[in-house]
PDB file of C-alpha atoms in Angstrom:
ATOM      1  CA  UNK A   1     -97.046  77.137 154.357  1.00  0.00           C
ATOM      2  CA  UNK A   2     -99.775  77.881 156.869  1.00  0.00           C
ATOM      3  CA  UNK A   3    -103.337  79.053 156.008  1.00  0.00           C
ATOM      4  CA  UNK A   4    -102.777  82.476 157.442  1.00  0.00           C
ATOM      5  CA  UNK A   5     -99.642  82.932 155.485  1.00  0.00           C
ATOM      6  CA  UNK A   6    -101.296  81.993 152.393  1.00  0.00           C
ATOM      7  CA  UNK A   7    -104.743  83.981 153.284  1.00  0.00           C
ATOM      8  CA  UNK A   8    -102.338  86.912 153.754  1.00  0.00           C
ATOM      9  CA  UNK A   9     -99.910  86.772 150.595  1.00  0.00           C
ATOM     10  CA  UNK A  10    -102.949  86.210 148.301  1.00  0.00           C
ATOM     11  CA  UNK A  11    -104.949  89.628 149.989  1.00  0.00           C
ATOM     12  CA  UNK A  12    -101.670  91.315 149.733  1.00  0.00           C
ATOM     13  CA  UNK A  13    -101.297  89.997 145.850  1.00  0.00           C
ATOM     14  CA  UNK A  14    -104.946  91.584 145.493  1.00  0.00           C
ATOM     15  CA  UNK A  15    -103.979  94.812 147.101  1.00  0.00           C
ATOM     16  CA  UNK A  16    -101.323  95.226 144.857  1.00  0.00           C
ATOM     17  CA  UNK A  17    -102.889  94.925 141.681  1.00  0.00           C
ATOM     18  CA  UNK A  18    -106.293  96.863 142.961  1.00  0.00           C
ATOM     19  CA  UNK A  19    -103.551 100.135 143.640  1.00  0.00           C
ATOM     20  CA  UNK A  20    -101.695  98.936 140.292  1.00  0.00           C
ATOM     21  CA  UNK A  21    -104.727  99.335 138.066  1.00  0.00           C
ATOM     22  CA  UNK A  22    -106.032 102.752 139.717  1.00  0.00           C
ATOM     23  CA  UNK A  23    -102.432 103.963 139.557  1.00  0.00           C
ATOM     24  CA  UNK A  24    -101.567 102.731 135.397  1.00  0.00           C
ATOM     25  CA  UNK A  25    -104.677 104.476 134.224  1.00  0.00           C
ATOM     26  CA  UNK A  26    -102.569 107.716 134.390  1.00  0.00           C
ATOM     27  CA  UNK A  27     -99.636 106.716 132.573  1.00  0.00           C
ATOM     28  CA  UNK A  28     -99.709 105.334 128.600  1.00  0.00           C
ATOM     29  CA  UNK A  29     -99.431 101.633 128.856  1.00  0.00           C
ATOM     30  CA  UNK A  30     -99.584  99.161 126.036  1.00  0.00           C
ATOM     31  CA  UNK A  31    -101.624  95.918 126.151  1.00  0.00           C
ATOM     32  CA  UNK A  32    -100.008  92.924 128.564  1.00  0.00           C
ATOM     33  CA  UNK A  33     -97.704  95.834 130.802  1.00  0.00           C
ATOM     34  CA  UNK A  34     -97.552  95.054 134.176  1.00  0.00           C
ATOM     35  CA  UNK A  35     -96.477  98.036 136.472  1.00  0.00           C
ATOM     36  CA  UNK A  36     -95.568  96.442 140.340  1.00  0.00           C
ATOM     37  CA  UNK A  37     -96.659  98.345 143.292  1.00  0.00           C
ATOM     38  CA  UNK A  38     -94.710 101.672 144.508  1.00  0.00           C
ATOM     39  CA  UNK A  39     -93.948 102.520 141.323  1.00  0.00           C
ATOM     40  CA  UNK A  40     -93.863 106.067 141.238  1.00  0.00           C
ATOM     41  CA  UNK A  41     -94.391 109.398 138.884  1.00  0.00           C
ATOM     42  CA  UNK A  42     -94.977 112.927 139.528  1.00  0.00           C
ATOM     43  CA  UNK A  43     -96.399 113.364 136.153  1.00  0.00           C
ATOM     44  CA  UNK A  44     -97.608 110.157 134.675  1.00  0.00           C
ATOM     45  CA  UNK A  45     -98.747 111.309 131.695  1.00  0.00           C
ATOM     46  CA  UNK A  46     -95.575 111.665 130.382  1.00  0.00           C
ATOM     47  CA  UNK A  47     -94.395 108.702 130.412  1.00  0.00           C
ATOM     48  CA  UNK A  48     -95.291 106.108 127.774  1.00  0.00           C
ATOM     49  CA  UNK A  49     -94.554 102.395 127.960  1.00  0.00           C
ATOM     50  CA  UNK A  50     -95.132  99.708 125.653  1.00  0.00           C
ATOM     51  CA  UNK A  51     -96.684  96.135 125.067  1.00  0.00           C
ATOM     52  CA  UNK A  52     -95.552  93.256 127.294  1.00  0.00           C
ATOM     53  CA  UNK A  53     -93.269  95.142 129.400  1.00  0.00           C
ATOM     54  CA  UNK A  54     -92.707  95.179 133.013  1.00  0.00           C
ATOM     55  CA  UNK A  55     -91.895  97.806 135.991  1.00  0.00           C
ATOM     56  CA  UNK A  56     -90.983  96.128 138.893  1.00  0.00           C
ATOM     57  CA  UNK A  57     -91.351  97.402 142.584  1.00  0.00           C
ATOM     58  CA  UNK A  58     -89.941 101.305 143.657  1.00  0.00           C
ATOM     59  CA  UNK A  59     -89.196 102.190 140.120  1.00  0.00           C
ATOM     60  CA  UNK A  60     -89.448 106.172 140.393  1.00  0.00           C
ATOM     61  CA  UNK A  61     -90.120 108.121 137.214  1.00  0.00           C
ATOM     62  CA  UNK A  62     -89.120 111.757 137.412  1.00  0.00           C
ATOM     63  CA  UNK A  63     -90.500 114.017 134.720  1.00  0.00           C
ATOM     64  CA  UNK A  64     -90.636 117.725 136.506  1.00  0.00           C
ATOM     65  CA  UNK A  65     -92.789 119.848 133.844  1.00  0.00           C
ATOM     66  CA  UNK A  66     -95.967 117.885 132.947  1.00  0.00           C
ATOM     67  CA  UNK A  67     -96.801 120.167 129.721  1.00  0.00           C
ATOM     68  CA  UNK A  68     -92.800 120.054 128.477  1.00  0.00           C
ATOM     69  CA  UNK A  69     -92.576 118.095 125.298  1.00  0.00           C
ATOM     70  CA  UNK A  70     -88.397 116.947 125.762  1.00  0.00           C
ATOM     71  CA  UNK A  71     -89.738 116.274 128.712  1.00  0.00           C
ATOM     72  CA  UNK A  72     -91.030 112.657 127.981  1.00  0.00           C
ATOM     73  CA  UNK A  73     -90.246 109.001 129.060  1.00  0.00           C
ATOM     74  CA  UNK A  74     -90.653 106.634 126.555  1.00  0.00           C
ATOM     75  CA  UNK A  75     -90.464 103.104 127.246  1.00  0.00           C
ATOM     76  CA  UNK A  76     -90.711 100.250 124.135  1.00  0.00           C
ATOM     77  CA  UNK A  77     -92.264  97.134 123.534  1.00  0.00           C
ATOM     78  CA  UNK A  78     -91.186  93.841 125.724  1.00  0.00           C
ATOM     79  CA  UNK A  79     -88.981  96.010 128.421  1.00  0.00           C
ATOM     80  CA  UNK A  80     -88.496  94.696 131.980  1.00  0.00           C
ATOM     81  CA  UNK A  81     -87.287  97.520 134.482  1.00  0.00           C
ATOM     82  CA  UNK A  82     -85.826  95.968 137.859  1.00  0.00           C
ATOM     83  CA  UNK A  83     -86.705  97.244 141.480  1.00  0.00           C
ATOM     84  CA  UNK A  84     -85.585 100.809 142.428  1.00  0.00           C
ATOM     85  CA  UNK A  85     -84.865 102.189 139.086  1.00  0.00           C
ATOM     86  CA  UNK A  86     -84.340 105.861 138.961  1.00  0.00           C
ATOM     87  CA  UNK A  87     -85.206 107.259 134.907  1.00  0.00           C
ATOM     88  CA  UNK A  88     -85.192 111.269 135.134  1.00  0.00           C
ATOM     89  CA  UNK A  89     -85.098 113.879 132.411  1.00  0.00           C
ATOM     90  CA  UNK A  90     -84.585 116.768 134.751  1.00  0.00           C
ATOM     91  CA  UNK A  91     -81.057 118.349 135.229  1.00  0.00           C
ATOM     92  CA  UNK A  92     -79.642 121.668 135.943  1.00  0.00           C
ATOM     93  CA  UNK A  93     -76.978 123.837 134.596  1.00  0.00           C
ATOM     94  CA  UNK A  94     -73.675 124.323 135.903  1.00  0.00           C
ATOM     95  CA  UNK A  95     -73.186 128.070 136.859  1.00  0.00           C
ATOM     96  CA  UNK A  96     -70.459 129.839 139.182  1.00  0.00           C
ATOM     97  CA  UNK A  97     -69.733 128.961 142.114  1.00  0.00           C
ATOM     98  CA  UNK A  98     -71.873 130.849 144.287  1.00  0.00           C
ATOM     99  CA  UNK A  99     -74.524 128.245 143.163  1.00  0.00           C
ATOM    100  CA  UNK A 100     -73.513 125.673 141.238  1.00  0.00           C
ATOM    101  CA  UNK A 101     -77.074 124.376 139.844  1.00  0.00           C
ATOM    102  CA  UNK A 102     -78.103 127.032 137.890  1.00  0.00           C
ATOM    103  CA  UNK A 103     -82.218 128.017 138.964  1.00  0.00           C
ATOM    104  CA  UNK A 104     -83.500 127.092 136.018  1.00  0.00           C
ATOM    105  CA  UNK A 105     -84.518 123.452 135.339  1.00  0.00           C
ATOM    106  CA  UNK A 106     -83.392 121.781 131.867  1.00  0.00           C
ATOM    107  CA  UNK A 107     -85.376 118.426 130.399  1.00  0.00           C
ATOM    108  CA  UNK A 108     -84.467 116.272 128.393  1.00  0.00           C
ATOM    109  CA  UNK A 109     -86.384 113.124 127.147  1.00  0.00           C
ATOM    110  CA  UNK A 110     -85.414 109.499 127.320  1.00  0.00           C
ATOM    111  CA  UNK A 111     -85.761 106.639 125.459  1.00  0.00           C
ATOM    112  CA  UNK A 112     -85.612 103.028 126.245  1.00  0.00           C
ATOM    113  CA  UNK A 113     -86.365 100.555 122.668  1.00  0.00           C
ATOM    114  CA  UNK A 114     -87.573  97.758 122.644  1.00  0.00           C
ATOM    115  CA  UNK A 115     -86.337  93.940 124.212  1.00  0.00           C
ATOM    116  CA  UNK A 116     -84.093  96.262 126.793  1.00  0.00           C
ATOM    117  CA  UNK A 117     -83.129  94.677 130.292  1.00  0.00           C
ATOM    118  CA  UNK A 118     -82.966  97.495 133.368  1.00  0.00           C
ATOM    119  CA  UNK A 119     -81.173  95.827 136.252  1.00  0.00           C
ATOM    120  CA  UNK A 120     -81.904  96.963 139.913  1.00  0.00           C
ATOM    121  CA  UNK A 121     -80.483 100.065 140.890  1.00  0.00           C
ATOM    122  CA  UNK A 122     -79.714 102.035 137.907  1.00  0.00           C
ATOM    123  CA  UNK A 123     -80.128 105.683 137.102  1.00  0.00           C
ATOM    124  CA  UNK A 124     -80.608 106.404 133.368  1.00  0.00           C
ATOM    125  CA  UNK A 125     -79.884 110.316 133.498  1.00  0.00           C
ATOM    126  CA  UNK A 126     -81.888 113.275 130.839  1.00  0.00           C
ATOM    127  CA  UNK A 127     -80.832 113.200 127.563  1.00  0.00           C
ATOM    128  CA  UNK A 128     -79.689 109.097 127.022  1.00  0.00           C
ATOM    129  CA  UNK A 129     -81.508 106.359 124.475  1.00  0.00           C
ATOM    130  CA  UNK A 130     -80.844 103.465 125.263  1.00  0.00           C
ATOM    131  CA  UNK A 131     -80.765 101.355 121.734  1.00  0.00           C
ATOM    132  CA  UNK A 132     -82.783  98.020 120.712  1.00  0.00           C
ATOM    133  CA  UNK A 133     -82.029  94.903 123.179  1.00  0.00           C
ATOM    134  CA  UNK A 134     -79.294  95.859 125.479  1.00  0.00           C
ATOM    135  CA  UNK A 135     -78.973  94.845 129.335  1.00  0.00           C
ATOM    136  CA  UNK A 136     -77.814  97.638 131.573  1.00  0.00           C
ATOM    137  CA  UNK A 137     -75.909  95.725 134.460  1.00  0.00           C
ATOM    138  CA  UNK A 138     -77.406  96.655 137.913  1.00  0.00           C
ATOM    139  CA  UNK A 139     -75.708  99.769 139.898  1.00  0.00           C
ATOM    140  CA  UNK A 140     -74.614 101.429 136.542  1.00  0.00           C
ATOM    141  CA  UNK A 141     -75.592 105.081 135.863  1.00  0.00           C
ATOM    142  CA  UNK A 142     -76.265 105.746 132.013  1.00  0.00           C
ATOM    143  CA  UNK A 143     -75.190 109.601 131.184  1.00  0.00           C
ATOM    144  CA  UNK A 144     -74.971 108.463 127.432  1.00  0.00           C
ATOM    145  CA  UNK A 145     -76.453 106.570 124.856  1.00  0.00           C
ATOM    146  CA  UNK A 146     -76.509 103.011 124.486  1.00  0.00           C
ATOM    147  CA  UNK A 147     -75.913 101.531 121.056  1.00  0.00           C
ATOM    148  CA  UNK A 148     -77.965  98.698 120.596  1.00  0.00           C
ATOM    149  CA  UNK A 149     -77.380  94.976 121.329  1.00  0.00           C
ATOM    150  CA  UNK A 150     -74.430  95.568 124.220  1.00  0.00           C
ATOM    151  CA  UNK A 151     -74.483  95.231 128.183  1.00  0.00           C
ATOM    152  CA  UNK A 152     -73.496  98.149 130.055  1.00  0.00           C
ATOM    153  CA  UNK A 153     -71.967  98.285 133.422  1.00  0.00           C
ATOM    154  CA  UNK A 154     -70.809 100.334 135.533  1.00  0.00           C
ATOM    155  CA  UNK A 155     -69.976 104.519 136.653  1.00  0.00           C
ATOM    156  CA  UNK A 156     -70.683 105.619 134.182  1.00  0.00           C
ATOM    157  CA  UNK A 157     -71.840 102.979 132.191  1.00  0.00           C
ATOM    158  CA  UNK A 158     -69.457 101.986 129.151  1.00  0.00           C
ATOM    159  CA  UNK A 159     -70.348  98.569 126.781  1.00  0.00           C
ATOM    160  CA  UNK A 160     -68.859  95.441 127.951  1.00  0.00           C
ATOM    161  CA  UNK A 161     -70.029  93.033 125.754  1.00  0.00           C
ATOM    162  CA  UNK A 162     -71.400  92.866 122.195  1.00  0.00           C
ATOM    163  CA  UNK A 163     -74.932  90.798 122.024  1.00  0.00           C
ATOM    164  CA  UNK A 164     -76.485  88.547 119.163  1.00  0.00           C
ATOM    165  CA  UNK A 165     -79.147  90.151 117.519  1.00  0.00           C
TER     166      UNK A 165
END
């Protein structure tokens, strides 16, 4: 590798971690959590993650109503989230069908325990806990909750395999 190339990854390295630590003093992060760059939050302070955990690049974080309590993201201890994972605990109503999404927003929190696996890609939907060590498989969209200790795959996401404890 050139000396440019190198002069350039390492200033872009610095970058990221100068916009990383500005940006992670909003949300509630345990001790050793790494959150990647473009990670993103409308209201950070309702999110809460735990100790040795990781958020990895274009993870997006959607809690509408910054003063809701159900409306809360909390994250465990030793959780790694892949790139361009969507975790949301705003939905709407279904109404008639002049307009199906009813006006008024409905939250619902979300939980992710601790020693879970977030592959790239998926969207954990309001309402879902997602139990103690499981691996969601990349692509799948979680609309329920995970018992613990089982990979889930898929749309929607159903348990493929069973996991050692």
């Amino acid at each position: 590798m050139n000396l440019y190339k190198k002069l350039k990854r390492k200033v872009l390295w610095k970058l990221e971690h100068i916009e990383n630590d500005r940006y992670r003093k909003k949300f509630n992060i345990g001790e050793n959590t790494l959150l990647r760059s473009r990670v993103r939050c409308p209201n950070p302070q309702q999110v809460t993650i735990g100790n040795n955990s990781f958020v990895n690049y274009e993870v997006f974080f959607y809690v509408a109503d910054p003063k809701n309590e159900k409306a809360k993201i909390t994250i465990g201890d030793n959780v790694f989230i892949a790139p361009r994972v969507l975790i949301t605990t705003a939905t709407h109503n279904i109404e008639s069908s002049f307009q199906r999404a009813s006006s008024k927003t409905v939250h619902k929190p979300v939980k992710i325990d601790d020693g879970c696996w977030i592959g790239a890609n998926v969207t954990i939907l309001p309402g879902v806990h997602i139990g103690k060590g499981c691996v969601i498989g990349a692509g799948a969209v979680v609309n329920k909750d995970c018992e613990p200790n089982g990979v889930y795959v898929g749309v929607p996401a159903r348990r493929i395999k069973d996991l050692k404890e």
